[in-house]
mmCIF file of C-alpha atoms in Angstrom:
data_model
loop_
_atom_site.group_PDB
_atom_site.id
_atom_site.type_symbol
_atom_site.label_atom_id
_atom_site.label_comp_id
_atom_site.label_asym_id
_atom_site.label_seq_id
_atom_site.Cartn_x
_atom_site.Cartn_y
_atom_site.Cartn_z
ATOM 1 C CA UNK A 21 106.669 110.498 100.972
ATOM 2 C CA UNK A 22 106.027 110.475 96.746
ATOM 3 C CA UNK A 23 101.661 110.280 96.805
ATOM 4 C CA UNK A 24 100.242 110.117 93.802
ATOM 5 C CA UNK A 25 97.086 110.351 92.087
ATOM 6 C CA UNK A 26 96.376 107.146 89.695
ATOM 7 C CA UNK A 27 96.170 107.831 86.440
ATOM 8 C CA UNK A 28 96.724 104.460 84.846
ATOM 9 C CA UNK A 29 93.427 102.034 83.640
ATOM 10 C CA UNK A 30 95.735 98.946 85.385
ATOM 11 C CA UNK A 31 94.603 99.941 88.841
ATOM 12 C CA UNK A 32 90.684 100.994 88.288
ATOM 13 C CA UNK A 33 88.594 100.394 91.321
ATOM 14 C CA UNK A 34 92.032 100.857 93.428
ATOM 15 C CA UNK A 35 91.765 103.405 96.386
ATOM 16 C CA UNK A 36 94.635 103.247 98.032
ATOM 17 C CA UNK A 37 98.151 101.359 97.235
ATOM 18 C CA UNK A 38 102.148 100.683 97.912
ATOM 19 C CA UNK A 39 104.733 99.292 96.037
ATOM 20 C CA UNK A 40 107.856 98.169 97.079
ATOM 21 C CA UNK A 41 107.821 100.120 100.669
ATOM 22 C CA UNK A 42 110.719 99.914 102.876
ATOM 23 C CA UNK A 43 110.992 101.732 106.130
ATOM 24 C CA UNK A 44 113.116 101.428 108.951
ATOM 25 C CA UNK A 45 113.872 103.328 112.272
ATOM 26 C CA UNK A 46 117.255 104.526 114.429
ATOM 27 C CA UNK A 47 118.059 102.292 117.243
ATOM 28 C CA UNK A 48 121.205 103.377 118.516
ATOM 29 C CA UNK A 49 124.243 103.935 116.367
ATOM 30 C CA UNK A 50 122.731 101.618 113.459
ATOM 31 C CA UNK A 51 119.014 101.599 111.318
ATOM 32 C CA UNK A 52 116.608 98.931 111.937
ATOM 33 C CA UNK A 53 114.645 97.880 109.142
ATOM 34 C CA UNK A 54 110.818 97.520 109.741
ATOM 35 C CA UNK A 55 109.030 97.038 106.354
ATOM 36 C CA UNK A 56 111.088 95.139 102.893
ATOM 37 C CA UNK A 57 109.458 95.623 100.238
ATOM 38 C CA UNK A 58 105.756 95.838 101.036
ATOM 39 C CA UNK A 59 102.975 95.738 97.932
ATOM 40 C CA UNK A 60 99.401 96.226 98.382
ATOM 41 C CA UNK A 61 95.983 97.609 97.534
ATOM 42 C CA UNK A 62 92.683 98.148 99.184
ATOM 43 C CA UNK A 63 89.770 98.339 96.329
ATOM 44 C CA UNK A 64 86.522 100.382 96.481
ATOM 45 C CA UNK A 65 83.922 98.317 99.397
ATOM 46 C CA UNK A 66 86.919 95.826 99.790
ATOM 47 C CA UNK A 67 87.879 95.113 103.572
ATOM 48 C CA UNK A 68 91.674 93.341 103.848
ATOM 49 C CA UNK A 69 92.804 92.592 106.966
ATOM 50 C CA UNK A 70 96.801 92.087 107.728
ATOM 51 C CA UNK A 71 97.822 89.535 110.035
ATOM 52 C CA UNK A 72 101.421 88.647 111.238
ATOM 53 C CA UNK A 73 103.720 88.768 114.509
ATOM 54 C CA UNK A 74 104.212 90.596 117.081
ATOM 55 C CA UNK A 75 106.459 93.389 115.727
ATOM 56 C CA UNK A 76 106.456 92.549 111.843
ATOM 57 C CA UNK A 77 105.745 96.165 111.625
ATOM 58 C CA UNK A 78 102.184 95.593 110.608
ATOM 59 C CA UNK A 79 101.244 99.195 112.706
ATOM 60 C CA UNK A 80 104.645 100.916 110.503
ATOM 61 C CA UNK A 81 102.705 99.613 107.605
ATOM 62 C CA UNK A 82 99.592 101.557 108.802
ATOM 63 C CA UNK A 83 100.956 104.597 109.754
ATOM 64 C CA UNK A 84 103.026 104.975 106.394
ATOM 65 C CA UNK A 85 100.051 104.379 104.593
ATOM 66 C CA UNK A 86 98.177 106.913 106.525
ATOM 67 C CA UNK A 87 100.802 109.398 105.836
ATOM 68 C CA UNK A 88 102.500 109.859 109.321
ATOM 69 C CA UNK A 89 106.263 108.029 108.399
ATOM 70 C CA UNK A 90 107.894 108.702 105.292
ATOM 71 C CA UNK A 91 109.695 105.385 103.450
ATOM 72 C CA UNK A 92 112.880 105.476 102.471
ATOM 73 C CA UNK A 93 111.970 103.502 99.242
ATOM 74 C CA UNK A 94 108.868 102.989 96.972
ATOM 75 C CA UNK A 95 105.423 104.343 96.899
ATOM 76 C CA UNK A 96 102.023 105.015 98.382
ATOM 77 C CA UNK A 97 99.545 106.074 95.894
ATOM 78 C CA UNK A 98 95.914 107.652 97.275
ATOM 79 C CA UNK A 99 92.924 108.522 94.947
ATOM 80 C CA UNK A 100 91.014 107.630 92.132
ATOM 81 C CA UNK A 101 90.885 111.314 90.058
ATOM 82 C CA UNK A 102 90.673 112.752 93.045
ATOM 83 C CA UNK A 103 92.349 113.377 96.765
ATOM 84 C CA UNK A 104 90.892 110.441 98.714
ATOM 85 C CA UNK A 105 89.669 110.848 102.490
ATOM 86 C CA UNK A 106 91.630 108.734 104.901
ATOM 87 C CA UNK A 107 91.132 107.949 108.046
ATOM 88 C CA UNK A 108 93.184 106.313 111.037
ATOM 89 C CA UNK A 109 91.290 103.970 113.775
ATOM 90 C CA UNK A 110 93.640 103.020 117.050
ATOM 91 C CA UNK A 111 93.669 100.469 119.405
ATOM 92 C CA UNK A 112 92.896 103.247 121.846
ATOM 93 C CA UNK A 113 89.882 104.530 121.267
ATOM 94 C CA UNK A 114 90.844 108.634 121.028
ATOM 95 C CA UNK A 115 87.585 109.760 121.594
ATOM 96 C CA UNK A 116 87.974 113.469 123.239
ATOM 97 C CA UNK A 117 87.168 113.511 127.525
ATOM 98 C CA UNK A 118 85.860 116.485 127.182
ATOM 99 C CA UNK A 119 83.362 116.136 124.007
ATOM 100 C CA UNK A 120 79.993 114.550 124.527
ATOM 101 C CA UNK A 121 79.187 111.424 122.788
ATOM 102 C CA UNK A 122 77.336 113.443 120.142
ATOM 103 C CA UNK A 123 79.871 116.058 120.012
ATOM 104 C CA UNK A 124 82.732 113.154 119.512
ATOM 105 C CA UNK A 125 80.323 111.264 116.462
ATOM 106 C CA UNK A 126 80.051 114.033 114.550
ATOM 107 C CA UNK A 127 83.741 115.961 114.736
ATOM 108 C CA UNK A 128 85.020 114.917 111.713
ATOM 109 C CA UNK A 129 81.894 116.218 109.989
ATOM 110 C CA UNK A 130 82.852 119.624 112.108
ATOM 111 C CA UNK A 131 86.123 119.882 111.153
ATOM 112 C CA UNK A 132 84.986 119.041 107.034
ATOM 113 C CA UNK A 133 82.892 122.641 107.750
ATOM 114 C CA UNK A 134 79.256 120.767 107.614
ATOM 115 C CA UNK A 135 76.612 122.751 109.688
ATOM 116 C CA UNK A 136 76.230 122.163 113.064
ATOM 117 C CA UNK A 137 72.446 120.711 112.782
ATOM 118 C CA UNK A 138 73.483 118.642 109.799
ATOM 119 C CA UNK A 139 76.090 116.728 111.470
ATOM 120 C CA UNK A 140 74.531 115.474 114.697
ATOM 121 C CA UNK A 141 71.583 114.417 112.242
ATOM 122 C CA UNK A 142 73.979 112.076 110.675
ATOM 123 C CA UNK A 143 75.714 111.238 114.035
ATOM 124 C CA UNK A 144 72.579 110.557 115.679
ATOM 125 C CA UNK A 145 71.134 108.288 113.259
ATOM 126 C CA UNK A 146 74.369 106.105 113.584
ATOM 127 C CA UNK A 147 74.333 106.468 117.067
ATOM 128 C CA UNK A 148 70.587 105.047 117.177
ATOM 129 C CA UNK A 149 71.471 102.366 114.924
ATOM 130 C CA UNK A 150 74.008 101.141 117.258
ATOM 131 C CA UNK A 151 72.975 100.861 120.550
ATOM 132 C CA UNK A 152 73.962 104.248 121.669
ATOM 133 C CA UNK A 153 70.290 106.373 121.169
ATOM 134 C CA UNK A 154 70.121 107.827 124.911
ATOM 135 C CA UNK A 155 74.045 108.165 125.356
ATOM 136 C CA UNK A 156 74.249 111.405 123.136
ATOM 137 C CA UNK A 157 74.899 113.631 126.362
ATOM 138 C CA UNK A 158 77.145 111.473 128.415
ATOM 139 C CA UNK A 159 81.196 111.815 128.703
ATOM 140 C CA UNK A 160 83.649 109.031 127.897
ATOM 141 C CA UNK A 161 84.428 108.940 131.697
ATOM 142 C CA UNK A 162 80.582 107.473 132.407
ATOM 143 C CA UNK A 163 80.732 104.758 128.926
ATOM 144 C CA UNK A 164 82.602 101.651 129.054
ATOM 145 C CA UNK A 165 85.281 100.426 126.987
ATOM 146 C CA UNK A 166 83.672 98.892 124.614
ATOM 147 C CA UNK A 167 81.170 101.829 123.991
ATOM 148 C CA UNK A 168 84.107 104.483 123.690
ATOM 149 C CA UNK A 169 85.609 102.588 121.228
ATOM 150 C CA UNK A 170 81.641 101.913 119.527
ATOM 151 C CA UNK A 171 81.756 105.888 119.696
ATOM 152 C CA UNK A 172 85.043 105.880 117.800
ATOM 153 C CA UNK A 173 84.189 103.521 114.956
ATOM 154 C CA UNK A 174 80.518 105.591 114.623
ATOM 155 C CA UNK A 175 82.894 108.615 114.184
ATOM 156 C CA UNK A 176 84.843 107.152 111.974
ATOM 157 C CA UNK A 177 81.938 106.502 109.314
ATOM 158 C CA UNK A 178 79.964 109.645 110.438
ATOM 159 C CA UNK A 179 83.164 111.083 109.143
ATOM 160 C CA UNK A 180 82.260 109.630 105.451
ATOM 161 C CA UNK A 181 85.846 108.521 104.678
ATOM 162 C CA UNK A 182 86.816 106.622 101.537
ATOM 163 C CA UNK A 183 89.234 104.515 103.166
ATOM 164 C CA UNK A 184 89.333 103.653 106.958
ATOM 165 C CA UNK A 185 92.899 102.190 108.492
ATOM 166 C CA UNK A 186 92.377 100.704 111.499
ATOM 167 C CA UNK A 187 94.978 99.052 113.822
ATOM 168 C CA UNK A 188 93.985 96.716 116.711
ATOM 169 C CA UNK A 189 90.430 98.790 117.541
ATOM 170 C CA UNK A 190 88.951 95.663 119.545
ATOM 171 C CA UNK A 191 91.900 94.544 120.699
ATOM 172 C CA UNK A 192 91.696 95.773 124.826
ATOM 173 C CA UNK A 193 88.191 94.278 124.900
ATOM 174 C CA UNK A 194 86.765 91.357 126.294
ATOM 175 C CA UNK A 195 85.475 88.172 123.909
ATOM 176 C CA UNK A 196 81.745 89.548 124.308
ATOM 177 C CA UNK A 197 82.243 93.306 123.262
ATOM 178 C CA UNK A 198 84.840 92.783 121.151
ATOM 179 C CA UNK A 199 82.209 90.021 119.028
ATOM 180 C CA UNK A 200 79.489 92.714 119.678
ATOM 181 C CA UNK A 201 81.562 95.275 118.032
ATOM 182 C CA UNK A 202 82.676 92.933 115.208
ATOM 183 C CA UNK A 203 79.195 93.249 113.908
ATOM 184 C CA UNK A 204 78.705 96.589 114.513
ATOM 185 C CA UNK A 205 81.822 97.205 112.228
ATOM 186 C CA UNK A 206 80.291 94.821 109.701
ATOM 187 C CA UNK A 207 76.959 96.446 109.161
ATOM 188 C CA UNK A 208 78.726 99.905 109.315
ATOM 189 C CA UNK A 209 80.625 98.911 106.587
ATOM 190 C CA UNK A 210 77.537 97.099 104.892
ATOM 191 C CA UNK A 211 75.585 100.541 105.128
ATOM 192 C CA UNK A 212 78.592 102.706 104.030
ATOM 193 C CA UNK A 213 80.852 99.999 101.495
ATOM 194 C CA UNK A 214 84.195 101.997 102.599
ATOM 195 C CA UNK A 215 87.728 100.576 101.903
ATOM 196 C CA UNK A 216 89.352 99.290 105.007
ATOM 197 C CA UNK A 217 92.436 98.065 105.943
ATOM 198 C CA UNK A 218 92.464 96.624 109.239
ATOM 199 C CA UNK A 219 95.648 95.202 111.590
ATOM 200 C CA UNK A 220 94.444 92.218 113.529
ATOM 201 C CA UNK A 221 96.546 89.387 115.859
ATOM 202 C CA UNK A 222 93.111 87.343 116.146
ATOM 203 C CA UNK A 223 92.692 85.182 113.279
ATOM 204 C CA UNK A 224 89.231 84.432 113.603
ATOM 205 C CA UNK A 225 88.994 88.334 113.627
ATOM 206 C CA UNK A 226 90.576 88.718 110.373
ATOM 207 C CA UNK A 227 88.275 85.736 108.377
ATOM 208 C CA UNK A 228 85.098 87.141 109.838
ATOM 209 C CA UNK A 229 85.336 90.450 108.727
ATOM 210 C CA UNK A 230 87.416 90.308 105.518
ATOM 211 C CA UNK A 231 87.007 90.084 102.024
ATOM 212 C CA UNK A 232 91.242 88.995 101.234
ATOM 213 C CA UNK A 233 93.424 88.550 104.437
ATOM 214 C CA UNK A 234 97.960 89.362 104.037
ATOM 215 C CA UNK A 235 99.753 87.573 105.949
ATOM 216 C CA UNK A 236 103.311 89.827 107.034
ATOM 217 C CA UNK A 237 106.384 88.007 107.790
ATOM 218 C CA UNK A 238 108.718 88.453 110.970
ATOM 219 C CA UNK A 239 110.657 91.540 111.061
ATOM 220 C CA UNK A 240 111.480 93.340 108.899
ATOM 221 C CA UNK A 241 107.722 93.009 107.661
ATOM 222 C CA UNK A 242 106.892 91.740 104.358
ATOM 223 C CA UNK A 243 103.836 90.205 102.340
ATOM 224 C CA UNK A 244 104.461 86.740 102.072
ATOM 225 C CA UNK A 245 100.596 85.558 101.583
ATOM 226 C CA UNK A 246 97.026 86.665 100.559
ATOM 227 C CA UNK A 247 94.100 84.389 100.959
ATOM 228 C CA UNK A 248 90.327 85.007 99.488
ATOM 229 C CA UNK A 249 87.534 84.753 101.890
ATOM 230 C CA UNK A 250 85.274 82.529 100.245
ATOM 231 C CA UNK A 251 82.121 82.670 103.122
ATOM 232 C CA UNK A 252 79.236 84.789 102.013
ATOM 233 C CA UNK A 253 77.827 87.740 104.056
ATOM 234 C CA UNK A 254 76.598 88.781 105.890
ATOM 235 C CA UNK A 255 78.876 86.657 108.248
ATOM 236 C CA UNK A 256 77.372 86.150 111.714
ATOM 237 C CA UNK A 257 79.653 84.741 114.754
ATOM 238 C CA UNK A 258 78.168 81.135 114.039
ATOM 239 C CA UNK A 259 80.168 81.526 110.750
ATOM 240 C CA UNK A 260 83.010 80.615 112.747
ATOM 241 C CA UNK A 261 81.585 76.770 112.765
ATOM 242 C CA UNK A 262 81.090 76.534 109.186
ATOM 243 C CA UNK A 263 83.583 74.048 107.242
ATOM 244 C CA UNK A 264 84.873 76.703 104.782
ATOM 245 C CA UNK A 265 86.302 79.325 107.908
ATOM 246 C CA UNK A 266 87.804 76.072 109.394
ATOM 247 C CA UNK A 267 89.827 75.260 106.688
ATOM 248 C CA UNK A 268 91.139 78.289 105.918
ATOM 249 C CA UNK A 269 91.841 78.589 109.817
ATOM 250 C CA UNK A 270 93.982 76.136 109.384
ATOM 251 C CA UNK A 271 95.980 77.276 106.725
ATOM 252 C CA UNK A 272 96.864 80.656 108.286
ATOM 253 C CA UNK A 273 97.612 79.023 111.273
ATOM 254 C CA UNK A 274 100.045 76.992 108.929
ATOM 255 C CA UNK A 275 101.575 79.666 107.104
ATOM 256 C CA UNK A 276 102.058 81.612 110.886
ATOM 257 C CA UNK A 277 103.676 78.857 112.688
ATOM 258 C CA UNK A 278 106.087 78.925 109.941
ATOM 259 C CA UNK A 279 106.462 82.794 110.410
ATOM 260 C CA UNK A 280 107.095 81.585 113.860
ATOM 261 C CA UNK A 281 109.790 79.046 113.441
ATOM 262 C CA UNK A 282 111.814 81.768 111.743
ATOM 263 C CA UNK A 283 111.674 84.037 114.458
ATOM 264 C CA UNK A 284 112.975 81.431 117.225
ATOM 265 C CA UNK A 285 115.291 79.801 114.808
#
């Protein structure tokens, strides 16, 4: 993959960014093409969300961006005069079985060589903060889905990252954790102002929590949209009602049909 540093004044305030990606995958005898051209950028504090079909490549997009698949074409440029810290946030929670929940909050602060009672300081006071004070000693196999994956996102800012990629985290969880969890995310992010980039197939999702939202064509996956969140934070679930994340409901739901009508035509 060619990473680069940025160097130029045109993208100040830019953490991480692609031009012109393509990628695409063996499937047989021939190449299937996944991503066409792709151009983004995630700013310092900004949270974009990507939205799209089923299989637009929208978790290709992640993972090339997080380093882990090579394009054949264009660029992914990290840092702002210096390397930047990213970090990659499944669907599946990948919290360690055999770690505590303490242990799990604060490995990426173990692995970055930070003393032992220095990280579970910061772990725990994230931990307290969200609901998980007097779970620092039990395993994943005695939490629930919903707090594993609230023990992965805590990890994930204990960590200190400058830009967090997450695909799907809330998907597997039911409409009560999953809203719970939404504003856990939101006043993590509020506390710590990281860039995030964050796959979602839940509109609603993706309005709540963002600052722009890209919408990705069918297959192979392209931009072919960005919308502004115009609702003010903090955003609370009863946002949802408000007249301003109606209307732009509807116009995502417009521009996906449309992404829709392409794929069965």
């Amino acid at each position: 993959m060619h990473l680069e540093r940025t160097r130029s004044s045109e993208t100040e305030g830019t953490l991480l960014s692609c031009r012109d990606l393509c990628v695409s995958f063996e499937s047989g005898p021939s190449r299937v093409p996944a991503l066409s051209g792709v151009s983004l950028e995630v700013k310092q504090g900004e949270f974009v969300s990507v939205i799209g079909p089923s299989g637009c490549g929208k978790t290709t997009l992640l993972r090339t961006l997080g380093g882990m698949i090579n394009p054949e074409e264009g660029w992914v440029r990290r840092g702002v005069n210096r390397e930047l810290r990213v970090l990659l946030v499944f669907q599946e929670n990948g919290i360690f079985p055999w770690m505590t929940v303490l242990e799990n909050a604060a490995f990426g602060l173990e692995m970055q060589g930070v003393k032992r009672a220095e990280r579970e300081k910061q772990a725990r006071e994230l931990l307290t903060r969200f609901g998980l004070e007097g779970r620092e000693n039990a395993y994943p196999r005695n939490l629930s889905l919903g707090m594993k994956q609230r023990v992965a996102v805590v990890r994930s800012f204990v960590s200190n990252p400058d830009v967090l990629l997450m695909d799907e985290p809330f998907a597997a969880l039911d409409a009560q954790s999953r809203s719970r969890l939404q504003q856990d995310l939101l006043a993590l992010w509020q506390l710590r102002r990281v860039g995030v980039l964050f796959i979602t197939h839940d509109i609603d999702e993706a309005i709540l929590l963002s600052d722009r939202i890209l919408v990705m064509s069918r297959q192979p996956g392209r931009i072919i949209g960005t919308y502004s969140v115009p609702l003010r934070r903090p955003r609370l679930p009863e946002t949802a009602l408000c007249e301003e994340f109606i209307e732009l409901k509807r116009c995502l739901l417009g521009e996906l049909e449309l992404v829709w009508r392409e794929c069965v035509a």
